[in-house]
């Protein structure tokens, strides 16, 4: 995994896109480095039967990406900027281990994802069927003292990409999917 995804902390801003093509055009003008485009990503969320992780503001996810072949074990929270991920070689075995420990799969989320690098930042373009298109601007670091400066730099990058504060989406994909599913 690239150094773009190393660190215990992540500053991330998510924006709901109203015009995917316009965003891609603005991104192309910054000549980003392409990590991957149009990968199919599956996130399997796990929690205890009592939902203690969710209650504590944590998410435990096994992620698989194709055709890139990337497989990750991800833990987010409890702090908003806390995020750790590690490469794994066998997502099915990791899921089985979690079930053996008493966790159960509570959500299966699928998205189409492209990842680009603009300087030290990663820009992720996601499409979730039935939910919409989103851009995430982020950086990971082990330096907690750098988080305020990174927030400012990411907001400046958002402005360069034509993203407005009214497009900011503060809900996680998990929450968006759960709310969408409850409306069905």
Tab-separated table of C-alpha atoms in Angstrom:
chain	number	residue	atom	x	y	z
A	1	UNK	CA	0.000	0.000	0.000
A	2	UNK	CA	1.279	3.466	-0.802
A	3	UNK	CA	2.544	5.805	1.921
A	4	UNK	CA	-0.570	7.901	1.278
A	5	UNK	CA	-2.463	5.451	3.483
A	6	UNK	CA	-0.084	5.167	6.409
A	7	UNK	CA	-0.812	6.688	9.766
A	8	UNK	CA	-3.103	6.415	12.769
A	9	UNK	CA	-5.033	9.590	12.018
A	10	UNK	CA	-6.997	10.673	8.985
A	11	UNK	CA	-8.331	14.095	8.123
A	12	UNK	CA	-11.157	13.559	5.674
A	13	UNK	CA	-13.862	15.698	4.136
A	14	UNK	CA	-16.653	14.092	2.133
A	15	UNK	CA	-18.723	15.964	-0.444
A	16	UNK	CA	-21.900	14.894	-2.206
A	17	UNK	CA	-21.409	15.530	-5.921
A	18	UNK	CA	-24.162	17.096	-7.957
A	19	UNK	CA	-22.191	16.865	-11.216
A	20	UNK	CA	-19.634	14.052	-11.418
A	21	UNK	CA	-18.326	15.151	-14.856
A	22	UNK	CA	-17.640	18.723	-13.693
A	23	UNK	CA	-15.775	17.415	-10.641
A	24	UNK	CA	-13.675	15.064	-12.791
A	25	UNK	CA	-12.822	17.954	-15.103
A	26	UNK	CA	-11.679	20.112	-12.165
A	27	UNK	CA	-9.646	17.186	-10.815
A	28	UNK	CA	-8.020	16.546	-14.215
A	29	UNK	CA	-6.902	20.198	-14.300
A	30	UNK	CA	-4.747	19.436	-11.220
A	31	UNK	CA	-3.032	16.551	-13.101
A	32	UNK	CA	-3.483	13.977	-10.339
A	33	UNK	CA	-1.602	10.719	-10.111
A	34	UNK	CA	-3.996	7.808	-10.665
A	35	UNK	CA	-3.808	5.001	-8.130
A	36	UNK	CA	-6.833	3.102	-9.456
A	37	UNK	CA	-10.013	3.757	-11.362
A	38	UNK	CA	-13.433	2.134	-11.254
A	39	UNK	CA	-12.629	-0.583	-8.738
A	40	UNK	CA	-15.493	-2.541	-7.266
A	41	UNK	CA	-15.179	-2.275	-3.512
A	42	UNK	CA	-16.982	-4.342	-0.896
A	43	UNK	CA	-16.973	-3.369	2.774
A	44	UNK	CA	-18.158	-5.903	5.334
A	45	UNK	CA	-18.856	-4.239	8.689
A	46	UNK	CA	-18.632	-6.332	11.843
A	47	UNK	CA	-19.871	-5.714	15.365
A	48	UNK	CA	-20.794	-7.646	18.477
A	49	UNK	CA	-24.380	-8.874	18.829
A	50	UNK	CA	-24.876	-6.018	21.328
A	51	UNK	CA	-23.460	-3.481	18.794
A	52	UNK	CA	-20.818	-2.333	21.267
A	53	UNK	CA	-18.453	-1.085	18.548
A	54	UNK	CA	-21.093	1.167	16.975
A	55	UNK	CA	-22.145	2.394	20.417
A	56	UNK	CA	-18.496	3.295	21.134
A	57	UNK	CA	-18.144	5.139	17.803
A	58	UNK	CA	-15.985	2.469	16.168
A	59	UNK	CA	-16.234	0.649	12.845
A	60	UNK	CA	-14.525	-2.655	12.085
A	61	UNK	CA	-14.395	-3.364	8.352
A	62	UNK	CA	-12.980	-6.005	6.038
A	63	UNK	CA	-12.591	-4.414	2.577
A	64	UNK	CA	-11.938	-6.133	-0.746
A	65	UNK	CA	-11.252	-4.326	-4.009
A	66	UNK	CA	-11.329	-5.716	-7.541
A	67	UNK	CA	-9.650	-5.808	-9.916
A	68	UNK	CA	-6.854	-4.223	-7.835
A	69	UNK	CA	-6.802	-7.195	-5.435
A	70	UNK	CA	-6.390	-4.938	-2.388
A	71	UNK	CA	-7.698	-6.448	0.851
A	72	UNK	CA	-7.754	-4.438	4.080
A	73	UNK	CA	-8.674	-4.752	7.740
A	74	UNK	CA	-9.851	-1.265	8.820
A	75	UNK	CA	-10.678	0.183	12.226
A	76	UNK	CA	-12.176	3.686	12.468
A	77	UNK	CA	-12.834	5.631	15.657
A	78	UNK	CA	-13.591	6.253	18.351
A	79	UNK	CA	-12.215	9.733	17.679
A	80	UNK	CA	-13.400	11.281	14.373
A	81	UNK	CA	-9.847	11.410	12.975
A	82	UNK	CA	-8.791	7.930	14.152
A	83	UNK	CA	-8.355	5.413	11.328
A	84	UNK	CA	-5.996	2.474	10.953
A	85	UNK	CA	-5.777	-0.012	8.111
A	86	UNK	CA	-3.595	-3.006	7.439
A	87	UNK	CA	-3.187	-5.129	4.317
A	88	UNK	CA	-4.423	-8.695	4.671
A	89	UNK	CA	-3.919	-11.598	2.308
A	90	UNK	CA	-7.165	-13.487	2.941
A	91	UNK	CA	-10.375	-11.508	3.540
A	92	UNK	CA	-12.477	-14.671	3.930
A	93	UNK	CA	-10.161	-16.001	6.642
A	94	UNK	CA	-10.181	-12.618	8.437
A	95	UNK	CA	-14.004	-12.580	8.348
A	96	UNK	CA	-14.098	-16.135	9.674
A	97	UNK	CA	-11.762	-15.167	12.517
A	98	UNK	CA	-14.024	-12.256	13.470
A	99	UNK	CA	-17.058	-14.574	13.511
A	100	UNK	CA	-15.129	-17.030	15.690
A	101	UNK	CA	-14.472	-14.156	18.117
A	102	UNK	CA	-18.227	-13.549	18.330
A	103	UNK	CA	-18.588	-10.678	15.890
A	104	UNK	CA	-21.272	-10.748	13.216
A	105	UNK	CA	-21.544	-9.018	9.878
A	106	UNK	CA	-23.948	-6.100	10.331
A	107	UNK	CA	-23.652	-4.402	6.940
A	108	UNK	CA	-22.407	-5.192	3.445
A	109	UNK	CA	-21.700	-2.031	1.454
A	110	UNK	CA	-20.656	-1.915	-2.205
A	111	UNK	CA	-19.288	1.004	-4.161
A	112	UNK	CA	-17.405	1.877	-7.330
A	113	UNK	CA	-14.226	3.707	-6.328
A	114	UNK	CA	-11.425	5.623	-8.023
A	115	UNK	CA	-8.437	6.971	-6.082
A	116	UNK	CA	-6.193	9.835	-7.166
A	117	UNK	CA	-3.262	11.618	-5.515
A	118	UNK	CA	-2.865	15.394	-5.541
A	119	UNK	CA	0.399	16.112	-3.767
A	120	UNK	CA	0.237	14.511	-0.300
A	121	UNK	CA	-3.553	14.186	-0.437
A	122	UNK	CA	-5.734	11.421	-1.753
A	123	UNK	CA	-8.930	12.199	-3.597
A	124	UNK	CA	-11.436	9.391	-3.728
A	125	UNK	CA	-14.382	9.361	-6.111
A	126	UNK	CA	-17.153	6.985	-5.045
A	127	UNK	CA	-20.484	5.882	-6.473
A	128	UNK	CA	-22.943	4.075	-4.200
A	129	UNK	CA	-25.953	2.690	-6.067
A	130	UNK	CA	-29.135	4.342	-4.912
A	131	UNK	CA	-27.241	6.812	-2.729
A	132	UNK	CA	-25.154	8.915	-5.112
A	133	UNK	CA	-21.701	10.157	-6.048
A	134	UNK	CA	-19.203	11.446	-3.503
A	135	UNK	CA	-15.697	12.881	-3.375
A	136	UNK	CA	-13.540	12.334	-0.326
A	137	UNK	CA	-10.445	14.476	0.215
A	138	UNK	CA	-8.099	13.052	2.810
A	139	UNK	CA	-4.642	12.624	4.259
A	140	UNK	CA	-3.340	10.143	6.823
A	141	UNK	CA	-0.610	10.857	9.351
A	142	UNK	CA	0.890	9.730	12.638
A	143	UNK	CA	1.432	13.382	13.616
A	144	UNK	CA	-1.661	14.411	15.560
A	145	UNK	CA	-0.373	17.995	15.846
A	146	UNK	CA	-0.553	18.344	12.023
A	147	UNK	CA	-4.322	17.706	11.871
A	148	UNK	CA	-5.470	21.383	12.083
A	149	UNK	CA	-3.106	22.451	9.273
A	150	UNK	CA	-4.167	19.494	7.115
A	151	UNK	CA	-7.826	20.459	7.631
A	152	UNK	CA	-7.087	23.930	6.245
A	153	UNK	CA	-5.120	22.540	3.296
A	154	UNK	CA	-7.914	20.088	2.445
A	155	UNK	CA	-10.518	22.861	2.538
A	156	UNK	CA	-8.330	24.860	0.136
A	157	UNK	CA	-8.079	21.807	-2.155
A	158	UNK	CA	-11.869	21.423	-2.019
A	159	UNK	CA	-12.268	25.028	-3.160
A	160	UNK	CA	-9.851	24.420	-6.061
A	161	UNK	CA	-12.022	21.444	-7.058
A	162	UNK	CA	-15.167	23.569	-7.022
A	163	UNK	CA	-16.612	21.872	-3.949
A	164	UNK	CA	-18.747	23.997	-1.668
A	165	UNK	CA	-19.401	23.707	2.036
A	166	UNK	CA	-23.116	23.083	1.382
A	167	UNK	CA	-22.084	19.844	-0.394
A	168	UNK	CA	-20.261	18.519	2.685
A	169	UNK	CA	-21.552	15.182	3.876
A	170	UNK	CA	-20.741	14.444	7.508
A	171	UNK	CA	-22.513	11.091	7.690
A	172	UNK	CA	-20.471	7.943	7.113
A	173	UNK	CA	-21.269	5.648	4.209
A	174	UNK	CA	-22.443	3.167	6.834
A	175	UNK	CA	-24.975	5.670	8.184
A	176	UNK	CA	-26.083	6.715	4.695
A	177	UNK	CA	-26.670	3.086	3.703
A	178	UNK	CA	-28.496	2.244	6.935
A	179	UNK	CA	-30.742	5.295	6.522
A	180	UNK	CA	-31.354	4.448	2.854
A	181	UNK	CA	-32.201	0.840	3.730
A	182	UNK	CA	-34.621	1.924	6.461
A	183	UNK	CA	-36.561	4.008	3.900
A	184	UNK	CA	-37.152	1.031	1.603
